[in-house]
Coordinates of C-alpha atoms in Angstrom, one line a residue:
M1 CA -0.2 -0.3 0.5
Q2 CA 1.2 3.4 -1.4
T3 CA 0.5 7.0 -1.5
I4 CA 2.9 9.1 -3.4
V5 CA 1.4 12.9 -2.2
N6 CA 3.2 15.6 -1.9
S7 CA 3.9 16.9 2.5
D8 CA 3.9 20.1 3.6
S9 CA 4.3 21.5 7.6
H10 CA 2.8 25.1 6.6
A11 CA -1.0 25.0 7.6
M12 CA -2.2 28.0 5.3
E13 CA -1.4 25.3 2.3
L14 CA -2.8 22.2 4.0
T15 CA -5.3 22.3 1.2
K16 CA -2.3 21.8 -1.5
K17 CA 0.4 19.6 0.1
G18 CA -0.5 17.0 2.9
L19 CA 0.1 16.5 6.2
P20 CA 1.7 13.1 7.0
V21 CA 0.1 10.4 9.1
T22 CA 1.5 7.7 11.2
I23 CA -1.3 5.2 12.0
I24 CA 0.1 3.5 15.2
T25 CA -2.0 -0.3 15.9
G26 CA -1.5 -3.0 17.6
F27 CA -3.6 -5.5 20.1
L28 CA -5.4 -4.8 23.2
G29 CA -2.1 -4.3 25.9
S30 CA 0.8 -4.3 23.4
G31 CA 1.9 -0.4 24.5
K32 CA 0.1 1.8 22.7
T33 CA -0.3 4.1 24.9
T34 CA 2.6 3.9 26.3
L35 CA 3.7 5.3 22.6
L36 CA 1.4 7.7 22.2
N37 CA 2.8 9.7 25.5
H38 CA 6.5 8.7 24.9
I39 CA 4.8 10.5 21.9
L40 CA 4.1 13.9 23.1
T41 CA 6.5 14.0 25.6
N42 CA 10.1 13.9 23.5
Q43 CA 8.9 16.3 20.9
Q44 CA 12.0 18.4 19.9
G45 CA 10.7 21.3 17.4
V46 CA 8.0 18.8 16.0
K47 CA 3.5 20.2 16.4
T48 CA 2.5 16.6 16.6
A49 CA -1.5 16.0 16.6
V50 CA -2.5 12.7 18.0
L51 CA -5.6 11.3 17.7
V52 CA -6.8 9.1 19.5
N53 CA -10.2 6.5 21.3
E54 CA -9.8 8.9 24.8
F55 CA -7.5 10.9 25.6
G56 CA -7.4 10.7 29.2
E57 CA -6.1 7.2 28.8
I58 CA -3.0 8.5 28.1
G59 CA -2.1 10.0 31.0
I60 CA -0.8 13.0 30.5
D61 CA 1.7 14.8 32.2
N62 CA -0.3 18.2 33.4
E63 CA 3.1 20.2 34.0
L64 CA 2.6 19.4 30.3
I65 CA -0.9 21.2 29.2
I66 CA -2.0 24.6 28.9
S67 CA -5.2 23.8 28.0
T68 CA -7.8 21.3 28.4
D69 CA -11.9 21.5 26.4
E70 CA -14.0 18.5 26.6
N71 CA -12.4 16.6 23.1
M72 CA -8.5 18.3 23.1
V73 CA -5.7 19.1 25.3
E74 CA -2.4 21.8 24.1
L75 CA 0.3 21.4 25.3
S76 CA 3.3 22.8 26.2
N77 CA 6.1 21.7 23.2
G78 CA 2.8 22.7 20.6
C79 CA 1.5 19.8 21.1
I80 CA -2.0 18.3 21.2
C81 CA -3.9 15.4 21.6
C82 CA -8.1 14.9 20.6
T83 CA -10.8 12.8 20.9
I84 CA -12.4 10.4 17.9
N85 CA -15.7 11.4 19.1
N86 CA -17.9 9.4 16.3
D87 CA -16.3 9.9 13.0
L88 CA -12.2 10.0 11.8
V89 CA -13.0 12.3 9.3
D90 CA -14.4 14.9 11.0
A91 CA -11.5 14.5 14.3
V92 CA -8.6 14.9 10.9
Y93 CA -10.1 18.1 10.0
K94 CA -10.8 19.7 13.3
V95 CA -7.2 19.1 13.3
L96 CA -6.6 20.8 9.9
E97 CA -8.8 23.9 10.6
R98 CA -6.1 25.1 13.6
E99 CA -4.7 28.3 13.0
E100 CA -1.7 26.8 14.5
K101 CA 0.7 24.9 12.0
L102 CA 0.9 21.1 13.1
D103 CA 4.1 18.7 12.0
Y104 CA 2.2 15.4 11.9
L105 CA -0.1 13.2 12.7
V106 CA -1.0 10.7 14.7
V107 CA -3.8 8.3 14.5
E108 CA -4.6 5.4 17.0
T109 CA -6.8 2.3 16.3
T110 CA -8.5 0.6 18.5
G111 CA -6.7 -2.0 20.3
L112 CA -9.6 -5.1 18.3
A113 CA -9.3 -2.8 14.8
D114 CA -8.4 -3.8 12.0
P115 CA -5.8 -1.3 10.7
L116 CA -6.9 -1.1 6.5
P117 CA -9.9 0.8 7.0
V118 CA -8.1 3.8 9.4
A119 CA -5.8 4.1 6.7
M120 CA -8.0 3.2 3.9
T121 CA -9.6 6.8 4.8
F122 CA -6.3 8.7 4.6
L123 CA -6.4 7.5 1.0
G124 CA -10.4 8.0 0.2
A125 CA -11.6 11.7 -1.8
E126 CA -11.9 13.4 1.2
L127 CA -8.9 13.7 2.5
R128 CA -6.4 12.3 0.4
D129 CA -4.9 15.5 -0.1
L130 CA -4.7 17.2 3.2
T131 CA -2.9 14.4 4.6
R132 CA -0.7 11.5 3.5
L133 CA -0.2 8.5 5.1
D134 CA 3.5 8.5 6.4
S135 CA 4.3 5.4 8.5
I136 CA 1.6 1.8 10.1
I137 CA 3.0 1.4 13.2
T138 CA 2.1 -2.0 14.6
V139 CA 3.0 -2.5 18.6
V140 CA 3.0 -6.4 20.0
D141 CA 2.9 -7.9 23.5
A142 CA 6.2 -9.7 23.7
A143 CA 4.9 -10.9 26.8
N144 CA 1.4 -12.1 25.7
Y145 CA 1.8 -13.0 22.3
S146 CA 0.5 -16.4 21.5
L147 CA -1.1 -17.9 18.4
D148 CA -4.5 -17.5 19.7
L149 CA -4.3 -14.0 19.0
F150 CA -4.8 -14.6 15.0
N151 CA -8.1 -16.6 15.9
S152 CA -9.2 -12.9 15.5
E153 CA -8.0 -12.0 11.7
A154 CA -7.6 -7.8 12.8
A155 CA -4.3 -8.6 15.4
L156 CA -3.4 -10.5 12.0
S157 CA -3.7 -7.4 9.7
Q158 CA -2.1 -5.1 12.6
I159 CA 0.7 -7.3 12.0
T160 CA 0.1 -7.9 8.0
Y161 CA 0.0 -4.3 6.9
G162 CA 2.4 -2.5 9.6
D163 CA 6.0 -0.9 8.2
V164 CA 7.6 -1.4 11.5
I165 CA 6.7 -3.9 14.3
I166 CA 7.8 -2.7 17.6
L167 CA 7.5 -5.7 19.5
N168 CA 7.1 -3.9 22.9
K169 CA 8.2 -5.5 27.1
T170 CA 11.3 -6.8 26.1
D171 CA 12.3 -7.5 29.0
L172 CA 10.0 -10.1 30.7
V173 CA 10.6 -12.7 28.4
D174 CA 14.5 -13.9 27.1
E175 CA 16.5 -13.7 24.2
T176 CA 15.4 -16.9 22.6
T177 CA 11.7 -16.6 23.3
L178 CA 12.2 -13.1 21.9
Q179 CA 13.8 -15.0 18.8
E180 CA 10.5 -17.9 18.2
L181 CA 8.1 -14.3 18.2
E182 CA 10.2 -12.7 15.9
K183 CA 10.9 -15.8 13.8
K184 CA 6.7 -16.0 14.2
I185 CA 5.6 -12.4 13.0
N186 CA 8.2 -13.2 10.0
N187 CA 6.2 -16.3 9.3
I188 CA 3.6 -13.9 9.4
K189 CA 4.7 -11.2 6.8
E190 CA 8.2 -12.0 5.2
G191 CA 10.9 -9.0 5.7
A192 CA 8.1 -8.0 8.7
R193 CA 11.1 -4.5 9.9
I194 CA 11.0 -5.1 14.3
I195 CA 12.5 -2.7 16.5
R196 CA 12.7 -4.0 19.9
T197 CA 11.8 -1.8 23.0
T198 CA 10.9 -1.9 26.5
K199 CA 8.0 0.3 27.5
S200 CA 7.7 1.5 24.3
Q201 CA 11.1 3.4 24.1
V202 CA 11.7 4.1 20.4
P203 CA 13.5 6.6 18.5
L204 CA 11.4 9.8 17.2
P205 CA 13.2 9.3 14.2
L206 CA 12.1 5.8 13.4
I207 CA 9.1 6.5 13.6
L208 CA 8.4 9.7 12.7
S209 CA 9.5 11.2 9.4
V210 CA 8.9 15.4 10.5
G211 CA 12.5 16.6 11.7
L212 CA 13.5 13.1 11.0
F213 CA 17.1 13.8 9.7
E214 CA 17.1 17.6 10.6
S215 CA 18.3 18.1 6.7
D216 CA 19.2 21.7 7.3
K217 CA 22.2 20.0 9.2
Y218 CA 23.0 17.7 6.5
F219 CA 21.5 19.0 2.7
D220 CA 20.9 22.2 1.5
S221 CA 18.5 24.1 2.7
H222 CA 15.9 23.9 -0.2
T223 CA 15.2 20.7 1.0
E224 CA 11.8 21.4 2.5
E225 CA 10.4 23.5 0.5
H226 CA 8.2 20.9 -1.6
H227 CA 5.9 22.3 -4.3
D228 CA 2.1 21.1 -4.9
H229 CA 2.8 18.5 -8.5
S230 CA 0.8 15.8 -9.8
N231 CA 1.4 12.0 -8.4
C232 CA 4.7 10.9 -9.2
G233 CA 3.8 7.6 -9.9
H234 CA 6.8 5.3 -8.9
E235 CA 5.3 1.9 -8.7
H236 CA 7.5 -1.6 -8.2
H237 CA 8.5 -2.6 -11.2
D238 CA 9.3 -6.7 -11.7
D239 CA 11.5 -5.2 -14.6
H240 CA 14.7 -5.0 -13.3
D241 CA 18.0 -3.7 -15.2
H242 CA 21.4 -5.4 -13.9
S243 CA 23.1 -4.4 -17.1
T244 CA 25.7 -2.4 -16.1
C245 CA 26.4 1.4 -16.7
G246 CA 30.2 2.5 -15.9
H247 CA 30.7 4.5 -13.3
E248 CA 34.2 6.1 -11.4
H249 CA 34.3 6.8 -8.1
H250 CA 32.3 9.3 -5.8
D251 CA 32.7 10.8 -2.7
H252 CA 30.2 10.0 -0.1
E253 CA 30.0 10.8 4.0
H254 CA 29.2 8.7 6.4
H255 CA 27.9 10.6 9.4
D256 CA 26.1 9.4 13.0
H257 CA 23.5 11.5 13.2
S258 CA 22.4 11.6 16.5
N259 CA 23.5 10.4 19.5
H260 CA 20.1 9.5 20.9
L261 CA 20.9 7.2 18.2
E262 CA 23.1 6.5 18.7
N263 CA 22.9 5.6 21.9
D264 CA 20.0 3.9 21.6
G265 CA 22.1 1.0 19.0
F266 CA 20.9 2.8 15.6
T267 CA 22.9 4.6 13.2
S268 CA 22.7 6.5 9.7
I269 CA 24.3 6.1 6.7
S270 CA 24.6 9.2 4.5
F271 CA 25.4 8.6 0.8
Q272 CA 25.9 11.7 -1.5
S273 CA 26.3 12.2 -5.5
D274 CA 26.6 14.9 -8.4
K275 CA 25.2 11.1 -10.3
P276 CA 21.9 10.4 -11.4
F277 CA 21.2 7.2 -10.4
A278 CA 18.8 5.1 -13.1
I279 CA 15.8 4.7 -11.5
R280 CA 15.3 1.1 -12.8
K281 CA 18.5 0.4 -10.4
F282 CA 17.1 1.9 -7.3
Q283 CA 14.1 0.2 -7.9
Y284 CA 16.2 -3.2 -7.3
F285 CA 17.8 -1.9 -4.0
L286 CA 14.8 -0.6 -2.7
D287 CA 12.7 -4.9 -3.6
N288 CA 16.6 -6.4 -3.0
Q289 CA 19.0 -5.5 -1.5
L290 CA 17.6 -3.0 1.5
P291 CA 18.7 -4.8 4.9
T292 CA 15.1 -5.1 7.1
N293 CA 17.0 -3.7 9.7
V294 CA 17.1 -0.5 7.9
F295 CA 13.5 1.2 8.8
R296 CA 13.9 4.8 8.1
A297 CA 14.8 6.6 5.3
K298 CA 15.3 10.1 3.3
G299 CA 16.4 11.9 0.7
I300 CA 16.2 14.0 -2.7
M301 CA 17.1 12.2 -5.6
W302 CA 18.6 12.8 -9.0
F303 CA 16.8 9.9 -11.6
E304 CA 18.5 10.3 -15.2
E305 CA 15.0 9.0 -16.9
S306 CA 13.5 12.2 -15.2
P307 CA 14.4 16.5 -15.1
Q308 CA 12.9 17.0 -11.8
R309 CA 13.9 16.4 -8.2
H310 CA 12.0 13.8 -6.3
I311 CA 12.0 14.2 -2.2
F312 CA 12.3 10.3 -0.8
H313 CA 10.7 8.8 2.0
L314 CA 10.4 5.9 3.6
C315 CA 9.2 3.9 6.4
G316 CA 9.5 -0.5 6.6
K317 CA 8.7 -0.8 2.6
R318 CA 6.9 1.3 2.2
F319 CA 7.9 4.2 0.5
T320 CA 6.5 7.8 -1.7
I321 CA 8.3 9.8 -3.5
D322 CA 7.4 13.4 -5.0
D323 CA 7.8 15.2 -7.8
D324 CA 10.3 18.6 -7.4
Q325 CA 11.7 21.3 -9.1
W326 CA 15.0 21.3 -9.5
K327 CA 16.0 24.9 -7.8
N328 CA 19.7 25.4 -10.0
E329 CA 19.2 22.9 -12.5
N330 CA 23.3 23.6 -12.2
K331 CA 23.5 21.5 -8.7
K332 CA 21.7 18.5 -8.6
Q333 CA 22.8 15.8 -6.6
N334 CA 21.6 12.5 -4.7
Q335 CA 21.7 13.2 -1.4
L336 CA 20.0 9.9 1.1
V337 CA 19.8 8.7 5.4
L338 CA 18.9 6.1 5.6
I339 CA 18.8 4.9 9.7
G340 CA 18.7 1.0 10.9
Q341 CA 20.2 -1.3 13.4
N342 CA 23.7 -2.6 13.3
L343 CA 24.0 -1.1 9.0
N344 CA 26.4 -2.5 6.9
S345 CA 27.7 0.7 5.3
E346 CA 30.4 -0.8 3.2
T347 CA 27.3 -3.3 2.2
L348 CA 24.8 -0.1 1.6
L349 CA 26.9 2.4 0.1
Q350 CA 28.5 0.1 -2.1
Q351 CA 24.7 -1.1 -3.2
L352 CA 24.2 2.5 -3.7
E353 CA 26.8 3.3 -5.6
N354 CA 26.0 0.9 -8.2
C355 CA 22.7 2.7 -8.2
I356 CA 24.5 5.3 -10.3
C357 CA 23.9 6.3 -14.2
F358 CA 26.2 8.8 -15.9
P359 CA 23.6 11.0 -18.6
S360 CA 25.6 9.8 -21.6
T361 CA 26.1 12.8 -24.3
S362 CA 26.5 10.2 -27.3
K363 CA 23.0 9.1 -26.8
G364 CA 21.3 8.3 -30.5
K365 CA 25.0 8.8 -32.4
G366 CA 25.4 5.6 -32.7
F367 CA 28.3 2.9 -31.4
G368 CA 31.8 4.5 -30.6
K369 CA 30.8 8.0 -31.1

């Protein structure tokens, strides 16, 4: 499931761009509410709206609360928490109609809910131009996981449609049990992206894309200057181009951008090149080479086949590629950041380098010209 829709964080432009949305799902007692509280209290410069069935259940720290009414709580860090009364679409509109700029929307499903209808709501006609479905995060209870759960089709769907699986309460079981659980999850969803957590404490850059890489520090100032364009339908292809494009060595960088990520055992890899990618080679990388321990990616993409630049987001295996315009035609480049756990940076950088294809100056001139 994908949506290719542009995003922008300026409220006044929401009708054109689309507020990025993460859906959090998971069975009863898995730790969704703990995760929501973690998101609301640990934002740094990102204003998030959280939609829940009952915000009173979250137990927000009173010191954070600025004001509250029947259906909404405002926090001192710019976040808000709203109750979904009857209709999800109405609740989303309530958030979008606020004057304050919001960067992100998080929606919690009930523990017995299939996340697919919720996801389809954001892909439907009413919301698809206002929002961009960024990811579906599934919280799984490691201590109370049982195959009996899968008598429930909802629980099965929660894993099937999850872009990233948070295996929570790992402190309550031993390593052997965790490995068995991960195998069971992979039997349901091959190649699942699984993050182990205790008390739903996951680094937010692994599940939320806004502010993910503090792009201005690594990319030029234009990274986040999105524009409104028609949808860019880079869908998955079965026909991969394995032909070799000659290319010379180029400089790329490898940084650990976040001490917080590093402290939690995660690293980020930065790739830059002043040469374009062949789109089929990059598609092959995404389909066949991207390891399961890469959870997030973001970048500015330059494809040989396209005159435009493209904004790339990835969560799990879900990705979006949005059309944009180059600010300077003479400064085209590829800039990509991957975040994950136990990454083999040398292999990944080489695989990305293999995606490069030089623009040919002899196209159409015949062999040897």
